[in-house]
Structure formats: C-alpha cells, structure tokens
Amino acid sequence: MLVPLTRQKFEQIIPLIATGQQYKYYWGKFSNFLQRLLVSVVSVVVVLLVKALFGLEFGPILFFLGVIGAMFWLWFPVFQASVRNAKCRRYKYSGFFRGRILDWWITDRLIGKQETVNSKGELVIVENREKRINLEVGDDTGFSVELDAPLRPYHKAIARGQIAEMIVMSNRADLSTIEDFSDVYIPSRDIWVNDYPYLRRDFFSETSRRIREDQQDRPRRRRRKTE
C-alpha cells in the first residue's frame, strides 16, 4: 500500500532541524567529541592571535566568530543532521508505504583498520567489523527495497511476513519512481530498523494510525442497505 503525503505532513515527519535522536547519532563516540573540542580550542586561539597580531578591536564580527568557534563542539552535530535532513526534503513528493518483510539476513561490514605491533615486533593489521541486519521490504505489486542497519539485540524478533512501514520519496507526482526511503518501522513488534533516524517518530506513528483507521472504515462507508 502506498499513500501520497502532503508536503506539510512530509516536512513534519522529516524535520529540517535535527531531532534529539538525530543529534545523538551525530554526537558520536567520546573520540568524536574530543575532535570537535580540539577544533573549538584551535578556533578560539586563532581568533585571539588575529586580534593580538593585527591589533584588531574585539568588535561584533570578531566576537561572533569567536563564539561560533568556541561552541563548535556543541552545534556541529546539529549542522550535520540538518544537512542530511535537507537532502531528503529536496524531493518534491513523498508517500507512506506499508508492505511486508520479504527477507532478512546478517552481514559483516568493515568499518576501519588499526595497525598494531604484536609481542614479536611484527606489524599486525586489525580489522574492525560490524554486524548488520539487511532487510528486503516489498508488497504484492512487485515493488521492493533493501536496507541495512547495525544489528541490535531486539532485531531477533524480526521475521519474514511481518508488516513494515516507511516513508518513500520521489520527484514524480505519481510516485512511480522511488528515489529514496526512510528507516523502517515494524508496528507488530514496535521495532525500528535504521542506521540514521530520519523520521519524527511521533508524527510518523500518528500518520500510520490515521491511515490504518481510514483503511478500516472505508469498507463500511461503501456498504448500502438492500431492500
């Protein structure tokens, strides 16, 4: 089932400004925070050096640059998430898709390499791998998409045939060509499968509920009494 969404609803479900979950995604690990903090410190030092070397007054512009640089560690995750959201919002049309899980499987992804030295003094390359769950979601029309995400313990409840919902995006008004899609929600298990949390889950859940109620009420409206 594919139900077109209004532009207003689409922009509610995929907001321009980062949500809390999106901010957390780009906040990253402690090492990522330290990298941003280093950039903040260097930015402040550069501003102070420019003022000292060139004898510039600490005017509004220099003050503004100093504040932006000092707070880089805090606002940069918001910027990253907002840019990613904007890439989705550039699509002109969107729809709510409800299908089923056609298949799923587990894979390993290489996420990095580290060079270390063993006890014999030999250089050893250690590969960092991440287990990921892969889903194929589709419907009776033959439409299907595949996505992958980091494997979580609660993913063990996923099974073939379960209903799966997501937002699809297109530049065609009839949604005949799907160019991108969001994370997947499995309502029967209340499970989200995603790498990046694109959706405002409260708005998405409300949209899902309304569409489900509309589908349940529609047959009743078509019934007519026979004499």
mmCIF file of N, CA and C in Angstrom, residues 48-176:
data_model
loop_
_atom_site.group_PDB
_atom_site.id
_atom_site.type_symbol
_atom_site.label_atom_id
_atom_site.label_comp_id
_atom_site.label_asym_id
_atom_site.label_seq_id
_atom_site.Cartn_x
_atom_site.Cartn_y
_atom_site.Cartn_z
ATOM 1 N N LEU A 48 42.075 34.850 18.857
ATOM 2 C CA LEU A 48 42.875 35.653 19.781
ATOM 3 C C LEU A 48 44.199 36.075 19.153
ATOM 4 N N LEU A 49 44.814 35.178 18.366
ATOM 5 C CA LEU A 49 46.067 35.524 17.694
ATOM 6 C C LEU A 49 45.858 36.618 16.657
ATOM 7 N N VAL A 50 44.762 36.515 15.898
ATOM 8 C CA VAL A 50 44.464 37.550 14.908
ATOM 9 C C VAL A 50 44.298 38.899 15.583
ATOM 10 N N LYS A 51 43.617 38.935 16.706
ATOM 11 C CA LYS A 51 43.425 40.184 17.440
ATOM 12 C C LYS A 51 44.744 40.740 17.951
ATOM 13 N N ALA A 52 45.609 39.828 18.466
ATOM 14 C CA ALA A 52 46.871 40.283 19.047
ATOM 15 C C ALA A 52 47.873 40.726 17.981
ATOM 16 N N LEU A 53 47.964 39.985 16.895
ATOM 17 C CA LEU A 53 48.961 40.277 15.864
ATOM 18 C C LEU A 53 48.609 41.495 15.026
ATOM 19 N N PHE A 54 47.331 41.645 14.730
ATOM 20 C CA PHE A 54 46.917 42.736 13.841
ATOM 21 C C PHE A 54 46.311 43.915 14.591
ATOM 22 N N GLY A 55 46.270 43.799 15.902
ATOM 23 C CA GLY A 55 45.780 44.908 16.697
ATOM 24 C C GLY A 55 44.322 45.254 16.449
ATOM 25 N N LEU A 56 43.535 44.249 16.093
ATOM 26 C CA LEU A 56 42.121 44.497 15.814
ATOM 27 C C LEU A 56 41.339 44.601 17.108
ATOM 28 N N GLU A 57 40.362 45.476 17.096
ATOM 29 C CA GLU A 57 39.479 45.596 18.240
ATOM 30 C C GLU A 57 38.540 44.386 18.254
ATOM 31 N N PHE A 58 38.217 43.939 19.430
ATOM 32 C CA PHE A 58 37.321 42.789 19.553
ATOM 33 C C PHE A 58 35.894 43.251 19.307
ATOM 34 N N GLY A 59 35.622 43.576 18.030
ATOM 35 C CA GLY A 59 34.318 44.081 17.629
ATOM 36 C C GLY A 59 33.293 42.992 17.481
ATOM 37 N N PRO A 60 32.096 43.354 17.022
ATOM 38 C CA PRO A 60 30.997 42.383 16.902
ATOM 39 C C PRO A 60 31.322 41.196 16.006
ATOM 40 N N ILE A 61 31.981 41.453 14.863
ATOM 41 C CA ILE A 61 32.264 40.359 13.933
ATOM 42 C C ILE A 61 33.243 39.369 14.545
ATOM 43 N N LEU A 62 34.332 39.892 15.123
ATOM 44 C CA LEU A 62 35.333 39.015 15.729
ATOM 45 C C LEU A 62 34.750 38.264 16.922
ATOM 46 N N PHE A 63 33.906 38.941 17.669
ATOM 47 C CA PHE A 63 33.254 38.298 18.816
ATOM 48 C C PHE A 63 32.342 37.158 18.338
ATOM 49 N N PHE A 64 31.600 37.429 17.268
ATOM 50 C CA PHE A 64 30.692 36.421 16.725
ATOM 51 C C PHE A 64 31.470 35.189 16.250
ATOM 52 N N LEU A 65 32.585 35.424 15.540
ATOM 53 C CA LEU A 65 33.408 34.315 15.067
ATOM 54 C C LEU A 65 33.982 33.516 16.235
ATOM 55 N N GLY A 66 34.355 34.224 17.278
ATOM 56 C CA GLY A 66 34.894 33.553 18.451
ATOM 57 C C GLY A 66 33.870 32.657 19.125
ATOM 58 N N VAL A 67 32.635 33.152 19.241
ATOM 59 C CA VAL A 67 31.571 32.360 19.864
ATOM 60 C C VAL A 67 31.249 31.130 19.015
ATOM 61 N N ILE A 68 31.150 31.337 17.694
ATOM 62 C CA ILE A 68 30.860 30.210 16.802
ATOM 63 C C ILE A 68 31.946 29.138 16.910
ATOM 64 N N GLY A 69 33.199 29.572 16.909
ATOM 65 C CA GLY A 69 34.302 28.622 17.020
ATOM 66 C C GLY A 69 34.322 27.922 18.364
ATOM 67 N N ALA A 70 34.077 28.673 19.442
ATOM 68 C CA ALA A 70 34.120 28.085 20.781
ATOM 69 C C ALA A 70 33.024 27.045 20.993
ATOM 70 N N MET A 71 31.879 27.248 20.342
ATOM 71 C CA MET A 71 30.754 26.333 20.506
ATOM 72 C C MET A 71 30.671 25.291 19.397
ATOM 73 N N PHE A 72 31.723 25.164 18.604
ATOM 74 C CA PHE A 72 31.723 24.199 17.509
ATOM 75 C C PHE A 72 31.407 22.793 17.993
ATOM 76 N N TRP A 73 31.937 22.393 19.113
ATOM 77 C CA TRP A 73 31.730 21.046 19.641
ATOM 78 C C TRP A 73 30.256 20.760 19.910
ATOM 79 N N LEU A 74 29.479 21.833 20.149
ATOM 80 C CA LEU A 74 28.073 21.668 20.502
ATOM 81 C C LEU A 74 27.144 21.713 19.294
ATOM 82 N N TRP A 75 27.383 22.675 18.366
ATOM 83 C CA TRP A 75 26.424 22.873 17.275
ATOM 84 C C TRP A 75 26.727 22.049 16.025
ATOM 85 N N PHE A 76 27.927 21.521 15.882
ATOM 86 C CA PHE A 76 28.253 20.816 14.643
ATOM 87 C C PHE A 76 27.390 19.564 14.417
ATOM 88 N N PRO A 77 27.053 18.750 15.441
ATOM 89 C CA PRO A 77 26.140 17.620 15.196
ATOM 90 C C PRO A 77 24.769 18.064 14.679
ATOM 91 N N VAL A 78 24.291 19.217 15.151
ATOM 92 C CA VAL A 78 23.024 19.750 14.644
ATOM 93 C C VAL A 78 23.150 20.080 13.162
ATOM 94 N N PHE A 79 24.258 20.698 12.799
ATOM 95 C CA PHE A 79 24.501 21.054 11.399
ATOM 96 C C PHE A 79 24.549 19.812 10.520
ATOM 97 N N GLN A 80 25.274 18.784 10.960
ATOM 98 C CA GLN A 80 25.395 17.558 10.164
ATOM 99 C C GLN A 80 24.031 16.902 9.939
ATOM 100 N N ALA A 81 23.235 16.805 11.004
ATOM 101 C CA ALA A 81 21.921 16.174 10.874
ATOM 102 C C ALA A 81 20.997 17.009 10.008
ATOM 103 N N SER A 82 21.053 18.318 10.140
ATOM 104 C CA SER A 82 20.181 19.192 9.357
ATOM 105 C C SER A 82 20.516 19.114 7.871
ATOM 106 N N VAL A 83 21.793 19.000 7.541
ATOM 107 C CA VAL A 83 22.197 18.849 6.140
ATOM 108 C C VAL A 83 21.673 17.538 5.583
ATOM 109 N N ARG A 84 21.741 16.484 6.372
ATOM 110 C CA ARG A 84 21.244 15.181 5.910
ATOM 111 C C ARG A 84 19.728 15.219 5.733
ATOM 112 N N ASN A 85 19.030 15.880 6.649
ATOM 113 C CA ASN A 85 17.576 16.012 6.514
ATOM 114 C C ASN A 85 17.220 16.796 5.257
ATOM 115 N N ALA A 86 17.979 17.851 4.992
ATOM 116 C CA ALA A 86 17.700 18.699 3.829
ATOM 117 C C ALA A 86 17.836 17.916 2.524
ATOM 118 N N LYS A 87 18.740 16.940 2.490
ATOM 119 C CA LYS A 87 18.895 16.132 1.282
ATOM 120 C C LYS A 87 17.634 15.320 1.000
ATOM 121 N N CYS A 88 16.964 14.873 2.059
ATOM 122 C CA CYS A 88 15.698 14.149 1.877
ATOM 123 C C CYS A 88 14.581 15.102 1.482
ATOM 124 N N ARG A 89 14.559 16.270 2.100
ATOM 125 C CA ARG A 89 13.471 17.216 1.863
ATOM 126 C C ARG A 89 13.541 17.864 0.478
ATOM 127 N N ARG A 90 14.628 17.626 -0.246
ATOM 128 C CA ARG A 90 14.716 18.190 -1.594
ATOM 129 C C ARG A 90 13.807 17.448 -2.571
ATOM 130 N N TYR A 91 13.377 16.246 -2.206
ATOM 131 C CA TYR A 91 12.440 15.532 -3.068
ATOM 132 C C TYR A 91 11.081 16.218 -3.006
ATOM 133 N N LYS A 92 10.434 16.310 -4.156
ATOM 134 C CA LYS A 92 9.185 17.075 -4.254
ATOM 135 C C LYS A 92 7.980 16.329 -3.707
ATOM 136 N N TYR A 93 8.022 14.986 -3.762
ATOM 137 C CA TYR A 93 6.839 14.211 -3.389
ATOM 138 C C TYR A 93 7.245 13.065 -2.461
ATOM 139 N N SER A 94 6.283 12.626 -1.687
ATOM 140 C CA SER A 94 6.557 11.549 -0.735
ATOM 141 C C SER A 94 5.296 10.725 -0.518
ATOM 142 N N GLY A 95 5.465 9.563 0.064
ATOM 143 C CA GLY A 95 4.331 8.698 0.336
ATOM 144 C C GLY A 95 4.584 7.812 1.533
ATOM 145 N N PHE A 96 3.492 7.368 2.145
ATOM 146 C CA PHE A 96 3.558 6.411 3.253
ATOM 147 C C PHE A 96 3.410 5.017 2.660
ATOM 148 N N PHE A 97 4.405 4.181 2.893
ATOM 149 C CA PHE A 97 4.402 2.824 2.317
ATOM 150 C C PHE A 97 4.213 1.796 3.413
ATOM 151 N N ARG A 98 3.294 0.858 3.170
ATOM 152 C CA ARG A 98 3.114 -0.277 4.067
ATOM 153 C C ARG A 98 3.224 -1.559 3.258
ATOM 154 N N GLY A 99 4.197 -2.372 3.587
ATOM 155 C CA GLY A 99 4.391 -3.646 2.906
ATOM 156 C C GLY A 99 4.732 -4.717 3.915
ATOM 157 N N ARG A 100 5.528 -5.676 3.500
ATOM 158 C CA ARG A 100 5.928 -6.761 4.393
ATOM 159 C C ARG A 100 7.416 -7.053 4.239
ATOM 160 N N ILE A 101 7.963 -7.668 5.248
ATOM 161 C CA ILE A 101 9.365 -8.097 5.189
ATOM 162 C C ILE A 101 9.433 -9.350 4.331
ATOM 163 N N LEU A 102 10.067 -9.226 3.189
ATOM 164 C CA LEU A 102 10.182 -10.353 2.272
ATOM 165 C C LEU A 102 11.338 -11.273 2.651
ATOM 166 N N ASP A 103 12.411 -10.670 3.178
ATOM 167 C CA ASP A 103 13.577 -11.477 3.549
ATOM 168 C C ASP A 103 14.465 -10.657 4.477
ATOM 169 N N TRP A 104 15.319 -11.323 5.213
ATOM 170 C CA TRP A 104 16.318 -10.652 6.050
ATOM 171 C C TRP A 104 17.538 -11.569 6.193
ATOM 172 N N TRP A 105 18.701 -10.931 6.399
ATOM 173 C CA TRP A 105 19.940 -11.697 6.565
ATOM 174 C C TRP A 105 20.973 -10.811 7.271
ATOM 175 N N ILE A 106 22.009 -11.453 7.774
ATOM 176 C CA ILE A 106 23.049 -10.773 8.547
ATOM 177 C C ILE A 106 24.343 -10.737 7.735
ATOM 178 N N THR A 107 25.007 -9.588 7.741
ATOM 179 C CA THR A 107 26.292 -9.447 7.071
ATOM 180 C C THR A 107 27.292 -8.741 7.989
ATOM 181 N N ASP A 108 28.559 -8.778 7.594
ATOM 182 C CA ASP A 108 29.623 -8.041 8.286
ATOM 183 C C ASP A 108 30.070 -6.883 7.407
ATOM 184 N N ARG A 109 30.319 -5.738 8.028
ATOM 185 C CA ARG A 109 30.831 -4.593 7.284
ATOM 186 C C ARG A 109 32.143 -4.134 7.907
ATOM 187 N N LEU A 110 33.132 -3.912 7.060
ATOM 188 C CA LEU A 110 34.409 -3.387 7.520
ATOM 189 C C LEU A 110 34.257 -1.900 7.808
ATOM 190 N N ILE A 111 34.471 -1.490 9.054
ATOM 191 C CA ILE A 111 34.295 -0.087 9.424
ATOM 192 C C ILE A 111 35.617 0.617 9.728
ATOM 193 N N GLY A 112 36.711 -0.131 9.719
ATOM 194 C CA GLY A 112 38.002 0.501 9.960
ATOM 195 C C GLY A 112 39.106 -0.516 10.169
ATOM 196 N N LYS A 113 40.326 -0.013 10.085
ATOM 197 C CA LYS A 113 41.502 -0.855 10.305
ATOM 198 C C LYS A 113 42.441 -0.152 11.272
ATOM 199 N N GLN A 114 43.130 -0.959 12.090
ATOM 200 C CA GLN A 114 44.107 -0.431 13.032
ATOM 201 C C GLN A 114 45.414 -1.201 12.877
ATOM 202 N N GLU A 115 46.498 -0.460 12.927
ATOM 203 C CA GLU A 115 47.818 -1.089 12.840
ATOM 204 C C GLU A 115 48.417 -1.175 14.242
ATOM 205 N N THR A 116 48.783 -2.388 14.646
ATOM 206 C CA THR A 116 49.398 -2.605 15.949
ATOM 207 C C THR A 116 50.642 -3.475 15.789
ATOM 208 N N VAL A 117 51.388 -3.564 16.853
ATOM 209 C CA VAL A 117 52.606 -4.388 16.860
ATOM 210 C C VAL A 117 52.415 -5.495 17.881
ATOM 211 N N ASN A 118 52.618 -6.743 17.458
ATOM 212 C CA ASN A 118 52.452 -7.864 18.385
ATOM 213 C C ASN A 118 53.690 -8.048 19.249
ATOM 214 N N SER A 119 53.675 -9.096 20.067
ATOM 215 C CA SER A 119 54.769 -9.335 21.015
ATOM 216 C C SER A 119 56.098 -9.622 20.320
ATOM 217 N N LYS A 120 56.048 -10.022 19.042
ATOM 218 C CA LYS A 120 57.274 -10.311 18.298
ATOM 219 C C LYS A 120 57.788 -9.095 17.530
ATOM 220 N N GLY A 121 57.110 -7.983 17.700
ATOM 221 C CA GLY A 121 57.534 -6.784 16.999
ATOM 222 C C GLY A 121 57.068 -6.712 15.557
ATOM 223 N N GLU A 122 56.118 -7.556 15.203
ATOM 224 C CA GLU A 122 55.612 -7.585 13.836
ATOM 225 C C GLU A 122 54.388 -6.683 13.705
ATOM 226 N N LEU A 123 54.297 -6.037 12.560
ATOM 227 C CA LEU A 123 53.160 -5.168 12.295
ATOM 228 C C LEU A 123 51.929 -6.020 11.977
ATOM 229 N N VAL A 124 50.853 -5.762 12.697
ATOM 230 C CA VAL A 124 49.615 -6.518 12.521
ATOM 231 C C VAL A 124 48.487 -5.537 12.229
ATOM 232 N N ILE A 125 47.711 -5.851 11.211
ATOM 233 C CA ILE A 125 46.553 -5.026 10.861
ATOM 234 C C ILE A 125 45.293 -5.683 11.411
ATOM 235 N N VAL A 126 44.592 -4.971 12.264
ATOM 236 C CA VAL A 126 43.374 -5.484 12.880
ATOM 237 C C VAL A 126 42.183 -4.814 12.214
ATOM 238 N N GLU A 127 41.277 -5.630 11.717
ATOM 239 C CA GLU A 127 40.084 -5.112 11.050
ATOM 240 C C GLU A 127 38.932 -4.987 12.048
ATOM 241 N N ASN A 128 38.303 -3.828 12.046
ATOM 242 C CA ASN A 128 37.123 -3.625 12.873
ATOM 243 C C ASN A 128 35.883 -3.849 12.018
ATOM 244 N N ARG A 129 35.108 -4.840 12.383
ATOM 245 C CA ARG A 129 33.919 -5.188 11.612
ATOM 246 C C ARG A 129 32.664 -5.030 12.454
ATOM 247 N N GLU A 130 31.577 -4.730 11.781
ATOM 248 C CA GLU A 130 30.295 -4.514 12.444
ATOM 249 C C GLU A 130 29.252 -5.429 11.816
ATOM 250 N N LYS A 131 28.517 -6.140 12.658
ATOM 251 C CA LYS A 131 27.426 -6.972 12.147
ATOM 252 C C LYS A 131 26.224 -6.082 11.832
ATOM 253 N N ARG A 132 25.614 -6.326 10.666
ATOM 254 C CA ARG A 132 24.488 -5.514 10.223
ATOM 255 C C ARG A 132 23.347 -6.420 9.774
ATOM 256 N N ILE A 133 22.141 -5.944 10.017
ATOM 257 C CA ILE A 133 20.964 -6.663 9.550
ATOM 258 C C ILE A 133 20.522 -6.061 8.223
ATOM 259 N N ASN A 134 20.185 -6.904 7.286
ATOM 260 C CA ASN A 134 19.725 -6.483 5.967
ATOM 261 C C ASN A 134 18.264 -6.898 5.810
ATOM 262 N N LEU A 135 17.441 -5.979 5.344
ATOM 263 C CA LEU A 135 16.023 -6.250 5.140
ATOM 264 C C LEU A 135 15.652 -6.026 3.678
ATOM 265 N N GLU A 136 14.779 -6.882 3.176
ATOM 266 C CA GLU A 136 14.116 -6.643 1.902
ATOM 267 C C GLU A 136 12.638 -6.442 2.206
ATOM 268 N N VAL A 137 12.135 -5.255 1.868
ATOM 269 C CA VAL A 137 10.743 -4.896 2.148
ATOM 270 C C VAL A 137 10.030 -4.655 0.828
ATOM 271 N N GLY A 138 8.837 -5.215 0.686
ATOM 272 C CA GLY A 138 8.101 -5.039 -0.561
ATOM 273 C C GLY A 138 6.626 -5.312 -0.382
ATOM 274 N N ASP A 139 5.892 -5.329 -1.511
ATOM 275 C CA ASP A 139 4.454 -5.598 -1.478
ATOM 276 C C ASP A 139 4.048 -6.468 -2.661
ATOM 277 N N ASP A 140 2.737 -6.648 -2.831
ATOM 278 C CA ASP A 140 2.225 -7.541 -3.870
ATOM 279 C C ASP A 140 2.393 -6.992 -5.283
ATOM 280 N N THR A 141 2.698 -5.700 -5.410
ATOM 281 C CA THR A 141 2.845 -5.101 -6.741
ATOM 282 C C THR A 141 4.195 -5.422 -7.366
ATOM 283 N N GLY A 142 5.103 -5.970 -6.580
ATOM 284 C CA GLY A 142 6.445 -6.251 -7.077
ATOM 285 C C GLY A 142 7.465 -5.224 -6.655
ATOM 286 N N PHE A 143 7.014 -4.156 -6.006
ATOM 287 C CA PHE A 143 7.951 -3.136 -5.514
ATOM 288 C C PHE A 143 8.688 -3.667 -4.296
ATOM 289 N N SER A 144 9.986 -3.432 -4.239
ATOM 290 C CA SER A 144 10.779 -3.836 -3.075
ATOM 291 C C SER A 144 12.015 -2.963 -2.958
ATOM 292 N N VAL A 145 12.480 -2.815 -1.743
ATOM 293 C CA VAL A 145 13.719 -2.085 -1.463
ATOM 294 C C VAL A 145 14.527 -2.887 -0.455
ATOM 295 N N GLU A 146 15.817 -2.629 -0.429
ATOM 296 C CA GLU A 146 16.695 -3.266 0.539
ATOM 297 C C GLU A 146 17.396 -2.198 1.358
ATOM 298 N N LEU A 147 17.524 -2.443 2.636
ATOM 299 C CA LEU A 147 18.264 -1.538 3.503
ATOM 300 C C LEU A 147 19.047 -2.349 4.521
ATOM 301 N N ASP A 148 20.050 -1.729 5.093
ATOM 302 C CA ASP A 148 20.824 -2.390 6.137
ATOM 303 C C ASP A 148 21.056 -1.413 7.275
ATOM 304 N N ALA A 149 21.274 -1.960 8.460
ATOM 305 C CA ALA A 149 21.460 -1.154 9.664
ATOM 306 C C ALA A 149 22.287 -1.956 10.659
ATOM 307 N N PRO A 150 22.900 -1.281 11.633
ATOM 308 C CA PRO A 150 23.641 -2.022 12.662
ATOM 309 C C PRO A 150 22.729 -3.014 13.377
ATOM 310 N N LEU A 151 23.217 -4.203 13.606
ATOM 311 C CA LEU A 151 22.440 -5.254 14.256
ATOM 312 C C LEU A 151 22.285 -4.948 15.743
ATOM 313 N N ARG A 152 21.038 -5.027 16.224
ATOM 314 C CA ARG A 152 20.723 -4.798 17.632
ATOM 315 C C ARG A 152 20.098 -6.064 18.219
ATOM 316 N N PRO A 153 20.205 -6.263 19.539
ATOM 317 C CA PRO A 153 19.631 -7.482 20.146
ATOM 318 C C PRO A 153 18.139 -7.653 19.870
ATOM 319 N N TYR A 154 17.377 -6.540 19.845
ATOM 320 C CA TYR A 154 15.938 -6.661 19.647
ATOM 321 C C TYR A 154 15.560 -7.023 18.209
ATOM 322 N N HIS A 155 16.518 -7.012 17.303
ATOM 323 C CA HIS A 155 16.227 -7.402 15.921
ATOM 324 C C HIS A 155 15.923 -8.903 15.793
ATOM 325 N N LYS A 156 16.199 -9.668 16.845
ATOM 326 C CA LYS A 156 15.919 -11.101 16.774
ATOM 327 C C LYS A 156 14.423 -11.378 16.674
ATOM 328 N N ALA A 157 13.584 -10.382 16.999
ATOM 329 C CA ALA A 157 12.125 -10.551 16.898
ATOM 330 C C ALA A 157 11.611 -10.354 15.480
ATOM 331 N N ILE A 158 12.481 -9.953 14.545
ATOM 332 C CA ILE A 158 12.068 -9.726 13.160
ATOM 333 C C ILE A 158 11.901 -11.058 12.438
ATOM 334 N N ALA A 159 10.831 -11.142 11.644
ATOM 335 C CA ALA A 159 10.562 -12.371 10.894
ATOM 336 C C ALA A 159 9.966 -12.033 9.538
ATOM 337 N N ARG A 160 10.128 -12.927 8.613
ATOM 338 C CA ARG A 160 9.532 -12.749 7.284
ATOM 339 C C ARG A 160 8.011 -12.675 7.395
ATOM 340 N N GLY A 161 7.414 -11.824 6.581
ATOM 341 C CA GLY A 161 5.964 -11.693 6.569
ATOM 342 C C GLY A 161 5.418 -10.610 7.476
ATOM 343 N N GLN A 162 6.237 -10.071 8.377
ATOM 344 C CA GLN A 162 5.762 -9.004 9.253
ATOM 345 C C GLN A 162 5.495 -7.730 8.458
ATOM 346 N N ILE A 163 4.482 -6.975 8.874
ATOM 347 C CA ILE A 163 4.178 -5.697 8.236
ATOM 348 C C ILE A 163 5.299 -4.706 8.539
ATOM 349 N N ALA A 164 5.697 -3.963 7.519
ATOM 350 C CA ALA A 164 6.758 -2.965 7.658
ATOM 351 C C ALA A 164 6.295 -1.657 7.020
ATOM 352 N N GLU A 165 6.599 -0.548 7.672
ATOM 353 C CA GLU A 165 6.169 0.770 7.204
ATOM 354 C C GLU A 165 7.369 1.697 7.058
ATOM 355 N N MET A 166 7.278 2.628 6.111
ATOM 356 C CA MET A 166 8.340 3.606 5.917
ATOM 357 C C MET A 166 7.826 4.750 5.051
ATOM 358 N N ILE A 167 8.643 5.779 4.922
ATOM 359 C CA ILE A 167 8.356 6.904 4.037
ATOM 360 C C ILE A 167 9.225 6.765 2.791
ATOM 361 N N VAL A 168 8.600 6.901 1.628
ATOM 362 C CA VAL A 168 9.348 6.857 0.368
ATOM 363 C C VAL A 168 9.306 8.232 -0.280
ATOM 364 N N MET A 169 10.321 8.540 -1.080
ATOM 365 C CA MET A 169 10.471 9.859 -1.675
ATOM 366 C C MET A 169 10.677 9.771 -3.175
ATOM 367 N N SER A 170 10.176 10.772 -3.895
ATOM 368 C CA SER A 170 10.253 10.756 -5.351
ATOM 369 C C SER A 170 10.170 12.184 -5.875
ATOM 370 N N ASN A 171 10.591 12.366 -7.118
ATOM 371 C CA ASN A 171 10.402 13.645 -7.813
ATOM 372 C C ASN A 171 9.267 13.563 -8.830
ATOM 373 N N ARG A 172 8.525 12.453 -8.797
ATOM 374 C CA ARG A 172 7.372 12.274 -9.682
ATOM 375 C C ARG A 172 6.100 12.315 -8.846
ATOM 376 N N ALA A 173 5.137 13.056 -9.310
ATOM 377 C CA ALA A 173 3.898 13.255 -8.553
ATOM 378 C C ALA A 173 3.146 11.950 -8.323
ATOM 379 N N ASP A 174 3.225 11.009 -9.262
ATOM 380 C CA ASP A 174 2.513 9.745 -9.116
ATOM 381 C C ASP A 174 3.310 8.693 -8.347
ATOM 382 N N LEU A 175 4.495 9.062 -7.864
ATOM 383 C CA LEU A 175 5.356 8.166 -7.085
ATOM 384 C C LEU A 175 5.686 6.885 -7.844
ATOM 385 N N SER A 176 5.708 6.975 -9.155
ATOM 386 C CA SER A 176 6.011 5.789 -9.965
ATOM 387 C C SER A 176 7.487 5.402 -9.891
#
